[in-house]
mmCIF file of C-alpha atoms in Angstrom:
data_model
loop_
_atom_site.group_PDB
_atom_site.id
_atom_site.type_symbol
_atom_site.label_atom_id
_atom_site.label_comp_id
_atom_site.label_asym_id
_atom_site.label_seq_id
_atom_site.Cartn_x
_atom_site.Cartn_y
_atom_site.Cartn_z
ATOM 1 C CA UNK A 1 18.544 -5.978 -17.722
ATOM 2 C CA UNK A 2 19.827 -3.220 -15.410
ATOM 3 C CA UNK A 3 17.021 -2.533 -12.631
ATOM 4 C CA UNK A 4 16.228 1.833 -12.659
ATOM 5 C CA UNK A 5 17.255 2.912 -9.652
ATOM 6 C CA UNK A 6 14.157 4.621 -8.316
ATOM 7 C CA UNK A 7 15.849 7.675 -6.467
ATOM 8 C CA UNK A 8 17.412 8.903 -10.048
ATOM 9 C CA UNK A 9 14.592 9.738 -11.686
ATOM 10 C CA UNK A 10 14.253 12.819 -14.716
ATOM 11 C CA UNK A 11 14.143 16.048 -12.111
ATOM 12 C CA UNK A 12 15.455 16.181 -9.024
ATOM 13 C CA UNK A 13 14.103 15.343 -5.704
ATOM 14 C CA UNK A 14 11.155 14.034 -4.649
ATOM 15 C CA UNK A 15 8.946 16.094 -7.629
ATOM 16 C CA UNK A 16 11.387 13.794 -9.786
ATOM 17 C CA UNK A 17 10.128 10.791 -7.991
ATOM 18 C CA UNK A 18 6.696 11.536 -8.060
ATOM 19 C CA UNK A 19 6.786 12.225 -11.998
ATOM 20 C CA UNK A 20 8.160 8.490 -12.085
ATOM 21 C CA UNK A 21 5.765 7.313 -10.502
ATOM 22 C CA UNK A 22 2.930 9.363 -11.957
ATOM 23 C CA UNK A 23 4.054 7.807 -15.081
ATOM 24 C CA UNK A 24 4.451 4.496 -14.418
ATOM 25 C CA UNK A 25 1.414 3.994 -13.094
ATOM 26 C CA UNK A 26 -0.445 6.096 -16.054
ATOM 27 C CA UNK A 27 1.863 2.966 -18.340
ATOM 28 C CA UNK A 28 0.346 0.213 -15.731
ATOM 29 C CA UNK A 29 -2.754 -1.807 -17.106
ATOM 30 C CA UNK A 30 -4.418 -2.700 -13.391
ATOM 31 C CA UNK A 31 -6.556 -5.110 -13.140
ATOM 32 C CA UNK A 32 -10.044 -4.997 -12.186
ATOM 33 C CA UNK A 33 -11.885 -7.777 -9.794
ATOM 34 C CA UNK A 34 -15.256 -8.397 -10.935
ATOM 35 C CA UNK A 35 -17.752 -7.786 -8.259
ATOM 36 C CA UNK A 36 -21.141 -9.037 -7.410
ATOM 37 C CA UNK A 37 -23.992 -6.370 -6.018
ATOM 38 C CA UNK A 38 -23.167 -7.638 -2.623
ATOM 39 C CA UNK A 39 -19.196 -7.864 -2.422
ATOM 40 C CA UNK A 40 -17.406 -6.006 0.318
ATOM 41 C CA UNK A 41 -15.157 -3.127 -0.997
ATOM 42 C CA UNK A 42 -12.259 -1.580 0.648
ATOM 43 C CA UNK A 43 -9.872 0.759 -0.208
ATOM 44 C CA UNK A 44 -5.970 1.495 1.014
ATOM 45 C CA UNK A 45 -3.437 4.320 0.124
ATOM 46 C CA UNK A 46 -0.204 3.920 -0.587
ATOM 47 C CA UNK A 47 0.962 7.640 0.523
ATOM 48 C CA UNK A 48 3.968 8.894 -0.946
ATOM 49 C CA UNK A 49 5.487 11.824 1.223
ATOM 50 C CA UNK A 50 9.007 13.082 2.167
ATOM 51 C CA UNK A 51 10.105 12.231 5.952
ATOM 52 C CA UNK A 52 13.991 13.024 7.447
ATOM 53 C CA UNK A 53 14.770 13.957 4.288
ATOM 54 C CA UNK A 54 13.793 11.261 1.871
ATOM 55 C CA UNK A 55 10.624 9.445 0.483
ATOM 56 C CA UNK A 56 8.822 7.283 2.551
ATOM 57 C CA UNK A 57 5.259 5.375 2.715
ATOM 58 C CA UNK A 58 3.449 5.352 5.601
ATOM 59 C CA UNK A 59 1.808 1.946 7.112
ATOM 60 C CA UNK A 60 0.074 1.927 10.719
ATOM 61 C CA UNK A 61 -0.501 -0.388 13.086
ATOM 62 C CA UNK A 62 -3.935 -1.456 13.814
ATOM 63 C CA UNK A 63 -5.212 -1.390 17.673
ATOM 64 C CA UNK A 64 -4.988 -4.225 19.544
ATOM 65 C CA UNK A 65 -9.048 -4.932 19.357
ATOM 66 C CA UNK A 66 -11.331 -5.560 16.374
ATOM 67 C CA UNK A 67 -10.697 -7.240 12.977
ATOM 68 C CA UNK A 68 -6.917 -7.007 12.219
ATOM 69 C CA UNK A 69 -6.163 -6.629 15.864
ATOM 70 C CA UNK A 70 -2.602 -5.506 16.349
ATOM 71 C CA UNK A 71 -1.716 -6.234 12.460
ATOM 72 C CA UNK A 72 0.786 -4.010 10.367
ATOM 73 C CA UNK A 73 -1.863 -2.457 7.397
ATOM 74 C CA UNK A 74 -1.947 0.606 5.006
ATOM 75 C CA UNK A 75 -4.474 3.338 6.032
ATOM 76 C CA UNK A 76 -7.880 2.465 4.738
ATOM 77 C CA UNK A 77 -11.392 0.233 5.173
ATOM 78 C CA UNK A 78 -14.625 -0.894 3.690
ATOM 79 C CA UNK A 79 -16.175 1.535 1.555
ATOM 80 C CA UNK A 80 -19.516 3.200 2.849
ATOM 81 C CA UNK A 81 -22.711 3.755 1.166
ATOM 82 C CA UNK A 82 -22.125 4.363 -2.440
ATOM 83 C CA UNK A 83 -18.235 5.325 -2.435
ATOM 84 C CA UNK A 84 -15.801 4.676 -5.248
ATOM 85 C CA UNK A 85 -12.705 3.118 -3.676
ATOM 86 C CA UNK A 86 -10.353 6.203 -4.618
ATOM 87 C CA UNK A 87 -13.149 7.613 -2.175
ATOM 88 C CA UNK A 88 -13.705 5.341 0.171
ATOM 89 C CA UNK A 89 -9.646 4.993 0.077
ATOM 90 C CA UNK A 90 -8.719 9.062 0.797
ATOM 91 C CA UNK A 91 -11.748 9.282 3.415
ATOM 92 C CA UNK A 92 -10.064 6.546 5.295
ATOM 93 C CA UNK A 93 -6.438 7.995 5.218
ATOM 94 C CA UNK A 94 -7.809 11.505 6.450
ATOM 95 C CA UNK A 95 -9.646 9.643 9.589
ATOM 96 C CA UNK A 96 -7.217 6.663 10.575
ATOM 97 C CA UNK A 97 -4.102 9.370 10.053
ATOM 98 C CA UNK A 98 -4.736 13.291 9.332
ATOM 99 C CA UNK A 99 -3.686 13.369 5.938
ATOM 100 C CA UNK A 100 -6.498 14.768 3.735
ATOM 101 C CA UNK A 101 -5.781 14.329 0.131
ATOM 102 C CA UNK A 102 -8.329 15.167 -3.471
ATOM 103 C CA UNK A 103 -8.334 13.881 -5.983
ATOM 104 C CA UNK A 104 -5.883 15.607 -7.857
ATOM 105 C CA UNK A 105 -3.664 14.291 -5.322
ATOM 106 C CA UNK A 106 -3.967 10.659 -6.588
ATOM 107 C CA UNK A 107 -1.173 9.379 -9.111
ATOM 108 C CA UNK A 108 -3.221 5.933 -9.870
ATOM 109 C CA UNK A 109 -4.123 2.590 -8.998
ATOM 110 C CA UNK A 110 -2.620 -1.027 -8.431
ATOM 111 C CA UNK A 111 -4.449 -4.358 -9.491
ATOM 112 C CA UNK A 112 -7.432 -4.816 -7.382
ATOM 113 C CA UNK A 113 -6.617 -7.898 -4.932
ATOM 114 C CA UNK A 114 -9.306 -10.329 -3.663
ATOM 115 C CA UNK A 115 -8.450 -11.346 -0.179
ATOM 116 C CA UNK A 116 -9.366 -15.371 1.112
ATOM 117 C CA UNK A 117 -11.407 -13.394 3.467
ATOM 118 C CA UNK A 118 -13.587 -12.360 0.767
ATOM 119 C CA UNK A 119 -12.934 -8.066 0.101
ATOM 120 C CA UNK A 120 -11.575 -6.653 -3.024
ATOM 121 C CA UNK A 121 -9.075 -3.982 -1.703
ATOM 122 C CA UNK A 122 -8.547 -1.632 -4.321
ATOM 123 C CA UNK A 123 -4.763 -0.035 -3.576
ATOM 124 C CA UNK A 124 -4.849 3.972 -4.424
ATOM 125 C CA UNK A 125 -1.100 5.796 -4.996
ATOM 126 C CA UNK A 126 -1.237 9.267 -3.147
ATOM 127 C CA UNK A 127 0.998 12.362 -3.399
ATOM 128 C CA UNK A 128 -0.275 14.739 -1.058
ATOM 129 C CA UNK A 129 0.382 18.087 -0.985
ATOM 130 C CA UNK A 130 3.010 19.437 2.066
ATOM 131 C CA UNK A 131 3.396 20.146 4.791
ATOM 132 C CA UNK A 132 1.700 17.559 6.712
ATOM 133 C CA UNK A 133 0.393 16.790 9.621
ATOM 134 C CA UNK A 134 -0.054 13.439 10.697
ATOM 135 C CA UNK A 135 -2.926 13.112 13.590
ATOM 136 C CA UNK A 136 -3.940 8.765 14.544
ATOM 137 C CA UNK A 137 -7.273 8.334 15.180
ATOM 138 C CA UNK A 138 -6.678 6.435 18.388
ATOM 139 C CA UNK A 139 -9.471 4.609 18.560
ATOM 140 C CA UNK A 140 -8.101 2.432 15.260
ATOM 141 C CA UNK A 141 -3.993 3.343 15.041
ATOM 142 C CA UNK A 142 -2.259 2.414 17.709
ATOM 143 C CA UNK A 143 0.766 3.803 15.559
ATOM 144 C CA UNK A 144 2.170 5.605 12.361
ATOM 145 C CA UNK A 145 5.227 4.062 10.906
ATOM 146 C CA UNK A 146 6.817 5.681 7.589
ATOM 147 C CA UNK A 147 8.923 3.349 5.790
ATOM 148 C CA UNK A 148 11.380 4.606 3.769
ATOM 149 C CA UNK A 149 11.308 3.541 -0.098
ATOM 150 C CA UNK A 150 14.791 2.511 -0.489
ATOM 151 C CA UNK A 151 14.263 -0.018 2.330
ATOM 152 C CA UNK A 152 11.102 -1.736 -0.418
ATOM 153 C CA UNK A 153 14.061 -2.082 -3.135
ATOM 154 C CA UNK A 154 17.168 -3.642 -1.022
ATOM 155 C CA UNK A 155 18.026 -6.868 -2.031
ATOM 156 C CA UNK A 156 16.853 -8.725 1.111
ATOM 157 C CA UNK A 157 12.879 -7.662 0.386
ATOM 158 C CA UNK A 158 11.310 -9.546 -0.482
ATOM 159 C CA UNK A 159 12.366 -12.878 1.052
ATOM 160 C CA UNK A 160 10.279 -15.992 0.211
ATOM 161 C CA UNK A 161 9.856 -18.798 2.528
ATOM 162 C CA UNK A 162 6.970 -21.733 2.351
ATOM 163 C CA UNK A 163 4.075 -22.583 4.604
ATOM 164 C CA UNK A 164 2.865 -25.618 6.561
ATOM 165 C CA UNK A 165 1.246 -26.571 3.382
ATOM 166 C CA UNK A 166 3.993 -26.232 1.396
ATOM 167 C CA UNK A 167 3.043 -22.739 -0.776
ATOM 168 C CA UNK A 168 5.439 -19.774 -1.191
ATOM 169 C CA UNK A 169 5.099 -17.244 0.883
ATOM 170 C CA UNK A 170 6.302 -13.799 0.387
ATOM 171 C CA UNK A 171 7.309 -11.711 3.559
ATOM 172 C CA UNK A 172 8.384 -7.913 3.387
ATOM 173 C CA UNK A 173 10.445 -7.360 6.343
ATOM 174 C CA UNK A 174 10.942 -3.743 6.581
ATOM 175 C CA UNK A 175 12.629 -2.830 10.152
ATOM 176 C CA UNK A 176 13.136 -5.105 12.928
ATOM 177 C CA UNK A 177 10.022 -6.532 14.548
ATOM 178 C CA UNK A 178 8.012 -5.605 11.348
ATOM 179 C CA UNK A 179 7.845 -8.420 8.445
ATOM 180 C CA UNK A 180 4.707 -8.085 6.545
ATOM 181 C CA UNK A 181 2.710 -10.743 4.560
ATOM 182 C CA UNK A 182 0.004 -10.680 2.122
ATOM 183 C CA UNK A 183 -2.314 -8.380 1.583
ATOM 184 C CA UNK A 184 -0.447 -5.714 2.601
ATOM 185 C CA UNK A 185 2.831 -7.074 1.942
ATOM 186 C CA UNK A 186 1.299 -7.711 -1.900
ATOM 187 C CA UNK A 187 0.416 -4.549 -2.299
ATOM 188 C CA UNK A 188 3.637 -3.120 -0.974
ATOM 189 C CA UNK A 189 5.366 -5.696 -3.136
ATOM 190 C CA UNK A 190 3.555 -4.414 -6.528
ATOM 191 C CA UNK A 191 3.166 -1.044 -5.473
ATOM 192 C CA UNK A 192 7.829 -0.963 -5.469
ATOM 193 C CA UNK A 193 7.540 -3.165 -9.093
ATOM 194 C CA UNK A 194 4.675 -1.188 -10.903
ATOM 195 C CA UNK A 195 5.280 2.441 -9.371
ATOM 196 C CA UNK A 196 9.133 2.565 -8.264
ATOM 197 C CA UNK A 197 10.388 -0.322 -11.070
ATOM 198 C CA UNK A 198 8.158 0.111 -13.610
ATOM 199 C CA UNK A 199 7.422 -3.258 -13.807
ATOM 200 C CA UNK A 200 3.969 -4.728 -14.648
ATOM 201 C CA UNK A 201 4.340 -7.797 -11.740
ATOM 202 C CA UNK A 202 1.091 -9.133 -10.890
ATOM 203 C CA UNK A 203 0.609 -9.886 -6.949
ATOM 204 C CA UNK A 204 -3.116 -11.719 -7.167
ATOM 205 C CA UNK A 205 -2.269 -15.129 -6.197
ATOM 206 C CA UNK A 206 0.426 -14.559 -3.712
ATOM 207 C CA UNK A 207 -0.043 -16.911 -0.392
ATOM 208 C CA UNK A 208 -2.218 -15.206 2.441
ATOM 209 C CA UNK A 209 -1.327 -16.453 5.759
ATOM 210 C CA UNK A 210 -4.341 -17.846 8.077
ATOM 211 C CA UNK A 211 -3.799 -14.804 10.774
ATOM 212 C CA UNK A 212 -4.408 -12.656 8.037
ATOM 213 C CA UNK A 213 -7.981 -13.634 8.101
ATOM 214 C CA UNK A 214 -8.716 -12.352 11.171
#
């Protein structure tokens, strides 16, 4: 079966793309993690925006103190209070990066995805509106990096290689000196099948690597 290229959708441009993805996620059944009273929530976006003149998603790169120290991430955290993830999820990406997004902004969700560490991240699509203006908090981003979403359908990405105990392990390597593993890379992996593909791939038990846990 042909793979849909993902840059030809119906339209033109990147209000084309977005109506693909719109769409595809609307088609998506995500999965929900069941949660006890107590479990710690957190929520990422997966931005969609135009960059140099194509799409692109944006990932940072966490400060070099703190939990994740120095890791490769999407823009998000631990929900506060009594936050919905889509909530918890756009408050994040306005503080760790500028970008303040509603609501109406958000084209859907990906499978929630339990981490060994013990969160349930709950991955929210975003369109936002334009222009932007990207602003780091610099007290959590030591950088922005858009990625450009042809480079999360080449045939090198993802690669698969195996841990010291012998599991698969799925790596995203996106630019040089950047290869990404799960969570992120999960989400990034599922977030190209469900919302660029249209493919209902499920990411859930994908290998997390013990620095991840950090």
């Amino acid at each position: 079966m042909p793979v849909t290229d993902p840059y030809e959708p119906a339209g033109s441009g990147i209000n084309g793309l977005e109506e693909r993805v719109r769409a595809n996620l609307a088609a998506f059944a995500r999965r929900t993690a069941a949660a006890s009273p107590n479990a710690r929530r957190a929520g990422v976006c997966l931005t969609l925006h135009p960059h140099r003149g194509e799409p692109h998603v944006l990932l940072i790169k966490r400060v070099a103190r703190g939990r994740n120290a120095g890791q490769w991430a999407l823009p998000g955290g631990r929900l506060d209070g009594t936050e919905t993830p889509q909530q918890g999820a756009l408050r994040e990406l306005a503080e760790e990066t500028g970008i303040c997004a509603g609501p109406a902004e958000v084209a859907g969700q990906l499978d929630d995805f339990v981490t060994d560490s013990g969160f349930i991240i709950t991955p929210v699509v975003v369109l936002p509106r334009l222009p932007l203006r990207l602003e780091r908090n610099r007290d959590e981003v030591h950088s922005l990096h858009p990625i450009p979403l042809r480079r999360l359908t080449d045939p090198d990405v993802p690669r698969w290689r195996t841990d010291p105990r012998g599991r698969p392990l799925l790596q995203m390597p996106l630019r040089r000196g950047m290869v990404i593993h799960a969570p992120t890379g999960a989400l990034l992996w599922q977030f190209r099948e469900v919302a660029l593909l249209g493919r209902a791939t499920r990411v859930a038990d994908l290998t997390q690597p013990d620095f991840t846990r950090t």
